[in-house]
Amino acid sequence: MIRLLCAGLAGLALAGCAADGDAPKERAAAAREVVIPNFNGIIAGRESYFYHQFWGDCSALDHGHGRNYVWGHWRMPLEAVSYKLRPSEEGAGFMVEFVCKKGEACIESGFMEDLPERIKSHIIPFENTGYANVYLSRVEELKAACKAAAGG
């Protein structure tokens, strides 16, 4: 009797495995579709530059300054801004300047999560070109990933 019961359960298990054989592939494909391109954890340098935080996704690039962005928070629409790298006007470090492509005030500005103002440009300071180039390469990777995710 026990052998018969075990054989029956084994048969059910095998039948279930055969019927569900493609499920892991389908789940993996679904998981790939849900992945939203993004990045975070990029820093602008050491010492005082350390308080600049960056993250982004297909909708926007964010720059927060200070703990919980209490010294400033800017959100730049990913496809609505262009940027250029240039030496800092203070003589130390480098800056990445984001500008709204159409000349309108497209960058959200404020503190913490309150972003009531709209501005036309925003400058991010970096300790050196190495930090700036890491950030800009992540921005370009994000743009390419977002374009691919959108089917383009």
PDB file of C-alpha atoms in Angstrom:
ATOM      1  CA  MET A   1       0.000   0.000   0.000  1.00  0.00           C
ATOM      2  CA  ILE A   2       2.757   2.455   0.932  1.00  0.00           C
ATOM      3  CA  ARG A   3       4.632   1.575  -2.275  1.00  0.00           C
ATOM      4  CA  LEU A   4       1.510   2.264  -4.298  1.00  0.00           C
ATOM      5  CA  LEU A   5       0.957   5.596  -2.545  1.00  0.00           C
ATOM      6  CA  CYS A   6       4.603   6.631  -3.109  1.00  0.00           C
ATOM      7  CA  ALA A   7       4.430   5.605  -6.750  1.00  0.00           C
ATOM      8  CA  GLY A   8       1.264   7.639  -7.200  1.00  0.00           C
ATOM      9  CA  LEU A   9       2.780  10.720  -5.557  1.00  0.00           C
ATOM     10  CA  ALA A  10       5.943  10.373  -7.623  1.00  0.00           C
ATOM     11  CA  GLY A  11       3.808  10.159 -10.757  1.00  0.00           C
ATOM     12  CA  LEU A  12       1.926  13.323  -9.800  1.00  0.00           C
ATOM     13  CA  ALA A  13       5.173  15.129  -9.067  1.00  0.00           C
ATOM     14  CA  LEU A  14       6.627  14.139 -12.431  1.00  0.00           C
ATOM     15  CA  ALA A  15       3.456  15.128 -14.229  1.00  0.00           C
ATOM     16  CA  GLY A  16       3.547  18.480 -12.480  1.00  0.00           C
ATOM     17  CA  CYS A  17       7.168  19.010 -13.436  1.00  0.00           C
ATOM     18  CA  ALA A  18       6.458  18.148 -17.051  1.00  0.00           C
ATOM     19  CA  ALA A  19       3.486  20.519 -17.205  1.00  0.00           C
ATOM     20  CA  ASP A  20       5.448  23.261 -15.474  1.00  0.00           C
ATOM     21  CA  GLY A  21       8.714  22.746 -17.386  1.00  0.00           C
ATOM     22  CA  ASP A  22       8.599  26.099 -19.181  1.00  0.00           C
ATOM     23  CA  ALA A  23       7.474  28.076 -16.114  1.00  0.00           C
ATOM     24  CA  PRO A  24      11.006  28.996 -14.933  1.00  0.00           C
ATOM     25  CA  LYS A  25      11.793  30.358 -18.399  1.00  0.00           C
ATOM     26  CA  GLU A  26       8.563  32.352 -18.444  1.00  0.00           C
ATOM     27  CA  ARG A  27       9.202  33.700 -14.934  1.00  0.00           C
ATOM     28  CA  ALA A  28      12.736  34.687 -15.919  1.00  0.00           C
ATOM     29  CA  ALA A  29      11.443  36.470 -19.037  1.00  0.00           C
ATOM     30  CA  ALA A  30       8.818  38.290 -16.969  1.00  0.00           C
ATOM     31  CA  ALA A  31      11.459  39.328 -14.433  1.00  0.00           C
ATOM     32  CA  ARG A  32      13.620  40.750 -17.236  1.00  0.00           C
ATOM     33  CA  GLU A  33      10.677  42.778 -18.527  1.00  0.00           C
ATOM     34  CA  VAL A  34      10.019  44.315 -15.100  1.00  0.00           C
ATOM     35  CA  VAL A  35      13.585  45.541 -14.559  1.00  0.00           C
ATOM     36  CA  ILE A  36      13.606  49.324 -14.724  1.00  0.00           C
ATOM     37  CA  PRO A  37      16.950  50.850 -15.712  1.00  0.00           C
ATOM     38  CA  ASN A  38      18.344  53.004 -12.918  1.00  0.00           C
ATOM     39  CA  PHE A  39      21.469  53.840 -10.935  1.00  0.00           C
ATOM     40  CA  ASN A  40      22.412  55.226  -7.530  1.00  0.00           C
ATOM     41  CA  GLY A  41      25.397  55.354  -5.234  1.00  0.00           C
ATOM     42  CA  ILE A  42      27.553  57.642  -7.375  1.00  0.00           C
ATOM     43  CA  ILE A  43      29.558  60.235  -5.419  1.00  0.00           C
ATOM     44  CA  ALA A  44      31.202  63.506  -6.453  1.00  0.00           C
ATOM     45  CA  GLY A  45      34.418  63.018  -4.505  1.00  0.00           C
ATOM     46  CA  ARG A  46      35.836  63.029  -1.003  1.00  0.00           C
ATOM     47  CA  GLU A  47      35.491  65.457   1.901  1.00  0.00           C
ATOM     48  CA  SER A  48      32.782  68.064   1.203  1.00  0.00           C
ATOM     49  CA  TYR A  49      32.024  66.535  -2.216  1.00  0.00           C
ATOM     50  CA  PHE A  50      30.895  63.384  -0.409  1.00  0.00           C
ATOM     51  CA  TYR A  51      27.593  65.073   0.509  1.00  0.00           C
ATOM     52  CA  HIS A  52      26.477  65.167  -3.130  1.00  0.00           C
ATOM     53  CA  GLN A  53      24.350  62.138  -3.994  1.00  0.00           C
ATOM     54  CA  PHE A  54      23.146  61.028  -7.416  1.00  0.00           C
ATOM     55  CA  TRP A  55      20.539  58.622  -8.679  1.00  0.00           C
ATOM     56  CA  GLY A  56      18.437  58.299 -11.785  1.00  0.00           C
ATOM     57  CA  ASP A  57      15.948  56.277 -13.768  1.00  0.00           C
ATOM     58  CA  CYS A  58      14.276  56.562 -17.150  1.00  0.00           C
ATOM     59  CA  SER A  59      12.257  59.577 -16.079  1.00  0.00           C
ATOM     60  CA  ALA A  60      14.856  61.766 -14.367  1.00  0.00           C
ATOM     61  CA  LEU A  61      18.318  62.315 -12.938  1.00  0.00           C
ATOM     62  CA  ASP A  62      18.370  63.401  -9.298  1.00  0.00           C
ATOM     63  CA  HIS A  63      21.047  65.309  -7.387  1.00  0.00           C
ATOM     64  CA  GLY A  64      20.708  65.596  -3.637  1.00  0.00           C
ATOM     65  CA  HIS A  65      23.012  67.664  -1.450  1.00  0.00           C
ATOM     66  CA  GLY A  66      23.349  66.966   2.240  1.00  0.00           C
ATOM     67  CA  ARG A  67      21.794  64.356   4.447  1.00  0.00           C
ATOM     68  CA  ASN A  68      18.226  63.779   3.253  1.00  0.00           C
ATOM     69  CA  TYR A  69      18.921  66.499   0.633  1.00  0.00           C
ATOM     70  CA  VAL A  70      18.390  69.215   3.211  1.00  0.00           C
ATOM     71  CA  TRP A  71      20.856  71.524   1.386  1.00  0.00           C
ATOM     72  CA  GLY A  72      19.201  70.991  -1.970  1.00  0.00           C
ATOM     73  CA  HIS A  73      17.490  68.553  -4.298  1.00  0.00           C
ATOM     74  CA  TRP A  74      17.274  68.853  -8.072  1.00  0.00           C
ATOM     75  CA  ARG A  75      15.430  66.581 -10.504  1.00  0.00           C
ATOM     76  CA  MET A  76      16.337  66.822 -14.184  1.00  0.00           C
ATOM     77  CA  PRO A  77      14.147  65.099 -16.812  1.00  0.00           C
ATOM     78  CA  LEU A  78      16.463  62.586 -18.490  1.00  0.00           C
ATOM     79  CA  GLU A  79      15.624  63.397 -22.107  1.00  0.00           C
ATOM     80  CA  ALA A  80      14.910  67.105 -21.620  1.00  0.00           C
ATOM     81  CA  VAL A  81      18.416  68.156 -20.532  1.00  0.00           C
ATOM     82  CA  SER A  82      21.859  68.251 -22.092  1.00  0.00           C
ATOM     83  CA  TYR A  83      25.133  68.579 -20.206  1.00  0.00           C
ATOM     84  CA  LYS A  84      28.716  69.715 -20.492  1.00  0.00           C
ATOM     85  CA  LEU A  85      31.787  69.153 -18.314  1.00  0.00           C
ATOM     86  CA  ARG A  86      33.960  72.137 -17.518  1.00  0.00           C
ATOM     87  CA  PRO A  87      36.537  73.281 -14.951  1.00  0.00           C
ATOM     88  CA  SER A  88      35.180  74.833 -11.781  1.00  0.00           C
ATOM     89  CA  GLU A  89      35.064  78.617 -11.661  1.00  0.00           C
ATOM     90  CA  GLU A  90      36.683  78.468  -8.196  1.00  0.00           C
ATOM     91  CA  GLY A  91      39.753  76.830  -9.729  1.00  0.00           C
ATOM     92  CA  ALA A  92      39.467  73.491  -7.898  1.00  0.00           C
ATOM     93  CA  GLY A  93      37.476  70.585  -9.249  1.00  0.00           C
ATOM     94  CA  PHE A  94      35.131  70.286 -12.187  1.00  0.00           C
ATOM     95  CA  MET A  95      31.469  70.962 -12.861  1.00  0.00           C
ATOM     96  CA  VAL A  96      28.809  69.277 -14.910  1.00  0.00           C
ATOM     97  CA  GLU A  97      26.253  71.806 -16.072  1.00  0.00           C
ATOM     98  CA  PHE A  98      22.804  70.546 -17.051  1.00  0.00           C
ATOM     99  CA  VAL A  99      20.701  72.818 -19.248  1.00  0.00           C
ATOM    100  CA  CYS A 100      17.128  72.374 -20.457  1.00  0.00           C
ATOM    101  CA  LYS A 101      17.322  71.618 -24.197  1.00  0.00           C
ATOM    102  CA  LYS A 102      14.342  73.756 -25.192  1.00  0.00           C
ATOM    103  CA  GLY A 103      15.297  76.717 -23.011  1.00  0.00           C
ATOM    104  CA  GLU A 104      12.306  76.327 -20.710  1.00  0.00           C
ATOM    105  CA  ALA A 105      12.579  75.820 -16.950  1.00  0.00           C
ATOM    106  CA  CYS A 106      12.370  72.005 -16.865  1.00  0.00           C
ATOM    107  CA  ILE A 107      14.521  71.224 -13.800  1.00  0.00           C
ATOM    108  CA  GLU A 108      12.698  70.778 -10.503  1.00  0.00           C
ATOM    109  CA  SER A 109      14.458  72.431  -7.572  1.00  0.00           C
ATOM    110  CA  GLY A 110      13.940  72.543  -3.830  1.00  0.00           C
ATOM    111  CA  PHE A 111      14.884  70.824  -0.594  1.00  0.00           C
ATOM    112  CA  MET A 112      14.351  67.288   0.616  1.00  0.00           C
ATOM    113  CA  GLU A 113      11.318  65.972  -1.318  1.00  0.00           C
ATOM    114  CA  ASP A 114       9.692  69.402  -1.785  1.00  0.00           C
ATOM    115  CA  LEU A 115      10.574  70.588  -5.322  1.00  0.00           C
ATOM    116  CA  PRO A 116       8.367  73.624  -6.023  1.00  0.00           C
ATOM    117  CA  GLU A 117      10.746  75.682  -8.176  1.00  0.00           C
ATOM    118  CA  ARG A 118      11.566  75.268 -11.875  1.00  0.00           C
ATOM    119  CA  ILE A 119      14.944  76.368 -13.207  1.00  0.00           C
ATOM    120  CA  LYS A 120      16.682  76.304 -16.623  1.00  0.00           C
ATOM    121  CA  SER A 121      20.104  75.018 -15.550  1.00  0.00           C
ATOM    122  CA  HIS A 122      21.841  73.242 -12.704  1.00  0.00           C
ATOM    123  CA  ILE A 123      25.538  72.804 -11.902  1.00  0.00           C
ATOM    124  CA  ILE A 124      26.938  69.775 -10.072  1.00  0.00           C
ATOM    125  CA  PRO A 125      30.454  70.071  -8.566  1.00  0.00           C
ATOM    126  CA  PHE A 126      32.955  67.186  -8.723  1.00  0.00           C
ATOM    127  CA  GLU A 127      36.324  66.855  -7.034  1.00  0.00           C
ATOM    128  CA  ASN A 128      38.017  65.874 -10.311  1.00  0.00           C
ATOM    129  CA  THR A 129      37.317  64.636 -13.820  1.00  0.00           C
ATOM    130  CA  GLY A 130      37.541  61.020 -12.677  1.00  0.00           C
ATOM    131  CA  TYR A 131      34.441  61.347 -10.486  1.00  0.00           C
ATOM    132  CA  ALA A 132      32.650  63.433 -13.121  1.00  0.00           C
ATOM    133  CA  ASN A 133      33.404  60.912 -15.875  1.00  0.00           C
ATOM    134  CA  VAL A 134      32.113  57.998 -13.784  1.00  0.00           C
ATOM    135  CA  TYR A 135      28.861  59.902 -13.276  1.00  0.00           C
ATOM    136  CA  LEU A 136      28.548  60.898 -16.946  1.00  0.00           C
ATOM    137  CA  SER A 137      29.239  57.360 -18.130  1.00  0.00           C
ATOM    138  CA  ARG A 138      26.442  56.105 -15.859  1.00  0.00           C
ATOM    139  CA  VAL A 139      24.137  58.767 -17.316  1.00  0.00           C
ATOM    140  CA  GLU A 140      24.945  57.586 -20.863  1.00  0.00           C
ATOM    141  CA  GLU A 141      24.510  53.925 -19.875  1.00  0.00           C
ATOM    142  CA  LEU A 142      21.156  54.808 -18.337  1.00  0.00           C
ATOM    143  CA  LYS A 143      20.004  56.609 -21.481  1.00  0.00           C
ATOM    144  CA  ALA A 144      20.963  53.616 -23.640  1.00  0.00           C
ATOM    145  CA  ALA A 145      19.255  51.155 -21.272  1.00  0.00           C
ATOM    146  CA  CYS A 146      16.092  53.259 -21.184  1.00  0.00           C
ATOM    147  CA  LYS A 147      16.039  53.486 -24.966  1.00  0.00           C
ATOM    148  CA  ALA A 148      16.484  49.699 -25.254  1.00  0.00           C
ATOM    149  CA  ALA A 149      13.776  49.076 -22.625  1.00  0.00           C
ATOM    150  CA  ALA A 150      11.403  51.282 -24.598  1.00  0.00           C
ATOM    151  CA  GLY A 151      12.062  49.196 -27.716  1.00  0.00           C
ATOM    152  CA  GLY A 152      14.157  51.771 -29.514  1.00  0.00           C
TER     153      GLY A 152
END
